Coordinates of C-alpha atoms (C1' of nucleotides) in Angstrom, one line a residue:
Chain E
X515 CA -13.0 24.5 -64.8
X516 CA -14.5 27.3 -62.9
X517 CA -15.7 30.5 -64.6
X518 CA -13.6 33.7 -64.1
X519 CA -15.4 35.2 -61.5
X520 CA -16.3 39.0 -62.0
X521 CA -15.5 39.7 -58.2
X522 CA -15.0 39.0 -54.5
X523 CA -18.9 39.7 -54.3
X524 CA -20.9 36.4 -53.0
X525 CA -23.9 37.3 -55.3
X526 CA -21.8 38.0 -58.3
X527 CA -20.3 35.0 -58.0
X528 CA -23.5 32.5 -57.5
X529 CA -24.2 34.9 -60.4
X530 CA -21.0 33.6 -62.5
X531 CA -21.2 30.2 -61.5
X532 CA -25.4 29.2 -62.6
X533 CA -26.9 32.3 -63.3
X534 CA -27.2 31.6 -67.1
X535 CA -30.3 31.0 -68.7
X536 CA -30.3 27.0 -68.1
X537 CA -28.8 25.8 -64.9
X538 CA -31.2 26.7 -62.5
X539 CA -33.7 25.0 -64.8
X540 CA -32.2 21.9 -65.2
X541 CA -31.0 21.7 -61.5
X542 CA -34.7 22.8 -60.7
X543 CA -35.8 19.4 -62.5
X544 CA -33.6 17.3 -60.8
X545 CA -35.1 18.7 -57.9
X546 CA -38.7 17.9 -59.1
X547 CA -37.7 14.1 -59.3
X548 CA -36.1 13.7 -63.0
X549 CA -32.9 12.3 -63.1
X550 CA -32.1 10.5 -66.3
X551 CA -30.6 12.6 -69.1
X552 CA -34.2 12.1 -71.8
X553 CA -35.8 12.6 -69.1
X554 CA -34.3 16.6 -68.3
X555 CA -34.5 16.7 -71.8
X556 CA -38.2 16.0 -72.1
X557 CA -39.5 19.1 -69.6
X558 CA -41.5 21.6 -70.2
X559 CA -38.7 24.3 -71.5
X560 CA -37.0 23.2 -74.6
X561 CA -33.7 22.6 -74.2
X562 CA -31.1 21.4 -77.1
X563 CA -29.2 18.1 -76.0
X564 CA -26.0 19.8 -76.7
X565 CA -26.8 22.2 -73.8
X566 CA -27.9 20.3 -71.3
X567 CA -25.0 18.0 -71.7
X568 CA -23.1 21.4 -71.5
X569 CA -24.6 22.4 -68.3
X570 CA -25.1 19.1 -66.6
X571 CA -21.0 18.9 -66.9
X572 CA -20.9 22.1 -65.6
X573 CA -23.0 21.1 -62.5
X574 CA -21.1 18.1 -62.0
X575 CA -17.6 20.2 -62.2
X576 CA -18.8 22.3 -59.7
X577 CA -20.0 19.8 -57.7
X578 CA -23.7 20.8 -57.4
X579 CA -24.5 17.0 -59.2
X580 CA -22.9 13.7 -59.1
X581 CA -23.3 11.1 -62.0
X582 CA -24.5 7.7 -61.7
X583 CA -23.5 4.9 -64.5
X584 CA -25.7 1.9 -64.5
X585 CA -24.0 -1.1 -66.5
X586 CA -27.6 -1.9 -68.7
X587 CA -28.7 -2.4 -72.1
X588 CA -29.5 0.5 -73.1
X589 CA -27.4 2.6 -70.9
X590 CA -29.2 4.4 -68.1
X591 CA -27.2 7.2 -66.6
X592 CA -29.1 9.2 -63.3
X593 CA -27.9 13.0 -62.1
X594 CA -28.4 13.3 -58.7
X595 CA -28.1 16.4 -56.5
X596 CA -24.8 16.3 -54.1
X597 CA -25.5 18.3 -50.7
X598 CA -23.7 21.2 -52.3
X599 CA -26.4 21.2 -54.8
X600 CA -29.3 20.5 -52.0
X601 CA -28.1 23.5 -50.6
X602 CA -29.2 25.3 -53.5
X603 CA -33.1 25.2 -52.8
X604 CA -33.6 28.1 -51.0
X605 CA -32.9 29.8 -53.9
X606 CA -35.4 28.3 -55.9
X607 CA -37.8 28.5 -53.5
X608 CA -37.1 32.2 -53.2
X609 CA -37.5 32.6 -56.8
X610 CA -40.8 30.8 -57.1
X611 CA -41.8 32.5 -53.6
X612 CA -41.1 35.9 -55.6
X613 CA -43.3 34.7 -58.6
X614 CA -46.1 33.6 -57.1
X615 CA -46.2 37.2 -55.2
X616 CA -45.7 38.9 -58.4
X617 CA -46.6 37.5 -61.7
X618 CA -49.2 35.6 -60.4
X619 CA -51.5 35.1 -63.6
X620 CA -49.1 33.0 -64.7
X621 CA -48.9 30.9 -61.7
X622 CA -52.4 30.4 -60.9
X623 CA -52.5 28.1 -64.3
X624 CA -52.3 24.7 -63.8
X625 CA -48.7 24.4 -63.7
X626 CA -46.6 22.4 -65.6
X627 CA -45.6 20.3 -63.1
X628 CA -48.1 19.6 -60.8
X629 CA -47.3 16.1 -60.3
X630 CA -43.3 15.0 -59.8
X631 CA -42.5 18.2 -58.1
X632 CA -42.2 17.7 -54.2
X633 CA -44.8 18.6 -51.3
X634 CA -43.2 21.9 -50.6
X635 CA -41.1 22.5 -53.2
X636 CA -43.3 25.9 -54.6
X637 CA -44.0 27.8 -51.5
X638 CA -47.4 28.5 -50.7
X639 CA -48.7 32.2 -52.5
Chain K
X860 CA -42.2 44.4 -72.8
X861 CA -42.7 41.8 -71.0
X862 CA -39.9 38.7 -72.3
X863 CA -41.5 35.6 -73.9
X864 CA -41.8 33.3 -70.6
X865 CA -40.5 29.8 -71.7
X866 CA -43.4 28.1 -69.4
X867 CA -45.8 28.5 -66.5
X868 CA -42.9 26.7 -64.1
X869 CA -42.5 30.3 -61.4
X870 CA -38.4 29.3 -61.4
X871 CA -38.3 29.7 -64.8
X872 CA -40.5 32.6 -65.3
X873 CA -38.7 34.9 -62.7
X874 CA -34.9 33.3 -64.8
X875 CA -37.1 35.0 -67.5
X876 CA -37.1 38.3 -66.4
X877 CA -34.2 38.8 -63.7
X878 CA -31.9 35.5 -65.3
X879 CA -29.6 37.5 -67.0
X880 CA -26.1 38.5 -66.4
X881 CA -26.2 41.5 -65.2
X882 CA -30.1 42.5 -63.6
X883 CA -29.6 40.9 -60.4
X884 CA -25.9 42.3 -60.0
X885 CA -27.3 45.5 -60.1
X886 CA -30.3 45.0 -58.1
X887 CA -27.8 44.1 -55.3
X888 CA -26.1 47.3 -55.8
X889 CA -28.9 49.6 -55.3
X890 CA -29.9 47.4 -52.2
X891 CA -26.3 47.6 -51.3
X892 CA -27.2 51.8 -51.1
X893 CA -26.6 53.4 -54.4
X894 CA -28.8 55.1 -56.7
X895 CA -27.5 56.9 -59.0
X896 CA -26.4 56.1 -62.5
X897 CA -22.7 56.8 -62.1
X898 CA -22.6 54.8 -58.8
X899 CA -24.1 52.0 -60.4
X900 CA -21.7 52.3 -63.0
X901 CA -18.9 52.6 -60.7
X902 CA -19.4 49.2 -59.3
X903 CA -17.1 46.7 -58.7
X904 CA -17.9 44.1 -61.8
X905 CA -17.5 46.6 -64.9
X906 CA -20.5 47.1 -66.8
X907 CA -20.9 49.0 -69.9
X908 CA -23.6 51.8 -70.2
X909 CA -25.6 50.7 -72.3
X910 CA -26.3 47.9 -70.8
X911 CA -26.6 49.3 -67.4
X912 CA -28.9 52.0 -69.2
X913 CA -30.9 48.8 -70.3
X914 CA -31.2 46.4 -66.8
X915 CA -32.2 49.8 -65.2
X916 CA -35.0 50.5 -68.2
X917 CA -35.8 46.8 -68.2
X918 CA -36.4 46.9 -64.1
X919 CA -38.0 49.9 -64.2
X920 CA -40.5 48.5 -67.3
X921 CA -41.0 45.3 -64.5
X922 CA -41.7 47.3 -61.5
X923 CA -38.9 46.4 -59.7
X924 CA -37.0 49.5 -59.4
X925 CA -39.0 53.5 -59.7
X926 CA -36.6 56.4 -61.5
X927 CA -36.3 59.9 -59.8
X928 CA -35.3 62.5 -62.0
X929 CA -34.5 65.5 -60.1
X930 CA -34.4 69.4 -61.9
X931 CA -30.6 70.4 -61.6
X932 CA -27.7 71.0 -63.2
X933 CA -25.8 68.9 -63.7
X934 CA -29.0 66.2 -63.8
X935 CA -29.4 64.0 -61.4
X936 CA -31.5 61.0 -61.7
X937 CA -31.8 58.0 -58.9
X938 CA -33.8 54.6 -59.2
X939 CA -35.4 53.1 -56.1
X940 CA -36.5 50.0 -55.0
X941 CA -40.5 49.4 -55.8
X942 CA -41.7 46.8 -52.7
X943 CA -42.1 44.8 -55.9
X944 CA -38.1 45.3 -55.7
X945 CA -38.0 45.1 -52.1
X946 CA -39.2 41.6 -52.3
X947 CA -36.3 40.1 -54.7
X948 CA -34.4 40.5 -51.4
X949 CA -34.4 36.9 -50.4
X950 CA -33.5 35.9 -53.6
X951 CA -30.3 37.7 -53.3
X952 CA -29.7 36.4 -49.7
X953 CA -30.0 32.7 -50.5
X954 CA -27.5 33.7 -53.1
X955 CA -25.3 35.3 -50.8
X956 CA -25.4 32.4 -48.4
X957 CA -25.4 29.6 -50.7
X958 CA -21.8 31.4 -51.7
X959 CA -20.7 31.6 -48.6
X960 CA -21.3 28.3 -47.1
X961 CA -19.6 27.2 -50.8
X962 CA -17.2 29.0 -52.1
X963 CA -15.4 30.6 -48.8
X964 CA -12.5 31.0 -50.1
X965 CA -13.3 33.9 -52.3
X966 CA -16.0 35.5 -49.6
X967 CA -13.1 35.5 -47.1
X968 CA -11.4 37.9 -48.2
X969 CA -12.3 41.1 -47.5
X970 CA -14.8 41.6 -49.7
X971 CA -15.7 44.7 -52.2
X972 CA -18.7 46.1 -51.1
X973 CA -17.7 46.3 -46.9
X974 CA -18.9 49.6 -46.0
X975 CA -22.3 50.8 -47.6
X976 CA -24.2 47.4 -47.6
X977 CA -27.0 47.0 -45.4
X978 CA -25.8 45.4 -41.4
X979 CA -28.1 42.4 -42.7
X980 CA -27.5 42.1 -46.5
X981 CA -25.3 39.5 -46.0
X982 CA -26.2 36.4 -43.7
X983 CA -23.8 35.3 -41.4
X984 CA -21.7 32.5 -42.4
Chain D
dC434 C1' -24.1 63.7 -65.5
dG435 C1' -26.9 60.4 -67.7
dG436 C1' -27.5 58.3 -71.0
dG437 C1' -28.5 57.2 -76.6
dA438 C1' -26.6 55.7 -81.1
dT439 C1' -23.3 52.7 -83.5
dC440 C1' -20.7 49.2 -84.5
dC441 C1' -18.6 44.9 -83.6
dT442 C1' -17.5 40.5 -81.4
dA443 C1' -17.9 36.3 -78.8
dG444 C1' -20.4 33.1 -77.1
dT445 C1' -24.9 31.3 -76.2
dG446 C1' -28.0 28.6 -78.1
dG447 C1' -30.5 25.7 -81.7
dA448 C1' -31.1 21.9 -85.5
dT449 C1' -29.6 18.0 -87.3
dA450 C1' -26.9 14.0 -88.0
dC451 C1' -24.2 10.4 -86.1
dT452 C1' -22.2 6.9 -82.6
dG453 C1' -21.0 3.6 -78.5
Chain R
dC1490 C1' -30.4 5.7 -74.4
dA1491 C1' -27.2 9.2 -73.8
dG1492 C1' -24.8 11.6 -75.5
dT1493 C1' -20.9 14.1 -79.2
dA1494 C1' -20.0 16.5 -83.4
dT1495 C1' -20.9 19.9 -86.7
dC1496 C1' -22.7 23.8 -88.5
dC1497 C1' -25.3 27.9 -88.2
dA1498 C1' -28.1 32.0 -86.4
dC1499 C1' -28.8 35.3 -83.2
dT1500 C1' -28.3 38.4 -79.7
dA1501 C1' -26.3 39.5 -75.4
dG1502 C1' -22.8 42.1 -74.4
dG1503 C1' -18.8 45.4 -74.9
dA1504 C1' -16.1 49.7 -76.8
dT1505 C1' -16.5 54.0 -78.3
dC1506 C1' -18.3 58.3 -79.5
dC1507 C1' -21.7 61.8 -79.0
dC1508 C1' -25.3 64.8 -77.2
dG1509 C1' -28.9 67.4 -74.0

DNA sequence: CGGGATCCTAGTGGATACTG
DNA sequence: CAGTATCCACTAGGATCCCG
């Protein structure tokens, strides 16, 4: 269930468990207000179903995310962050602080989610 | 030289240049107090050279990191953190402490890197 | 010592079709 | 709607050898 970590180092190991190209992206989402499977699959990154599904089991294994099963017609299932995965946003935040420091053409655009994302989720540049 | 950024969203964009495997692992190291290529390659999660050779070329192409080639024999080179560098350094911490507060278990232990890491590199748990 | 050049593999990732 | 299954492409990543 959990990956083989490369070593007893903390960063390495954050590293090993979401530092692929997805799971920060998708648990960045969930953050910004999306919870419903079409829903992660509908931002602004193109991601094939086969991997999200992929990574939001792998969230939920490591208990970043817990799953919620409504009983409806048609099915609505909702991912919701667990404090474990809460405890993740300083990271983001980090990385967007670093961003907007550093590559800031690309962040003085609109942005693609101006609306949905929290108050203070993107630090201010 | 810069990689294809998969949208304006800052999270995503910095994944898109330091989301990889090994670029932040190795950023940590030369935090951590080595410089040189052999020390880098000496660290604790085994990398191959050529792909050291490339995060080093890659973060040096980004302005992260600044090479130092010093006139000897045998050569010696060293790669330094860029302030652009310098700044990743909360990234790494939120990393560092998200691991701690969750996976304790393997940050009890002693730990690889006990000696030669900055008094502050890794917060307090 | 610090890489570059090769070659090879495994796994990530993508498109499409299908199902409860 | 929320996935799973299947097949396929690509490239990140690794092992080894070699060279200034």
């Amino acid at each position: 269930m959990y990956p083989a970590f490369r070593s007893n180092c903390p960063i390495a190991s954050a590293l090993d468990l979401f530092g692929d190209k997805w799971t920060l992206v998708v648990l960045r989402t969930i953050f910004a207000g999306r919870h419903r499977f079409g829903e992660l699959g509908g931002m602004a990154e193109p991601i094939a179903t086969n991997m999200l599904a992929d990574r939001l089991q792998r969230l939920e294994d490591f208990g970043l995310i817990e799953r919620r099963v409504y009983s409806e017609r048609p099915p609505r299932h909702e991912y919701w962050l667990t404090p474990r995965g809460a405890d993740a946003l300083p990271i983001l935040q980090a990385m967007a602080a670093w961003s907007q420091q550093h590559i800031p053409d690309r962040w003085a655009s609109p942005g693609w989610f101006a609306e949905g994302v929290p108050q203070d989720f993107y630090p201010k540049p």
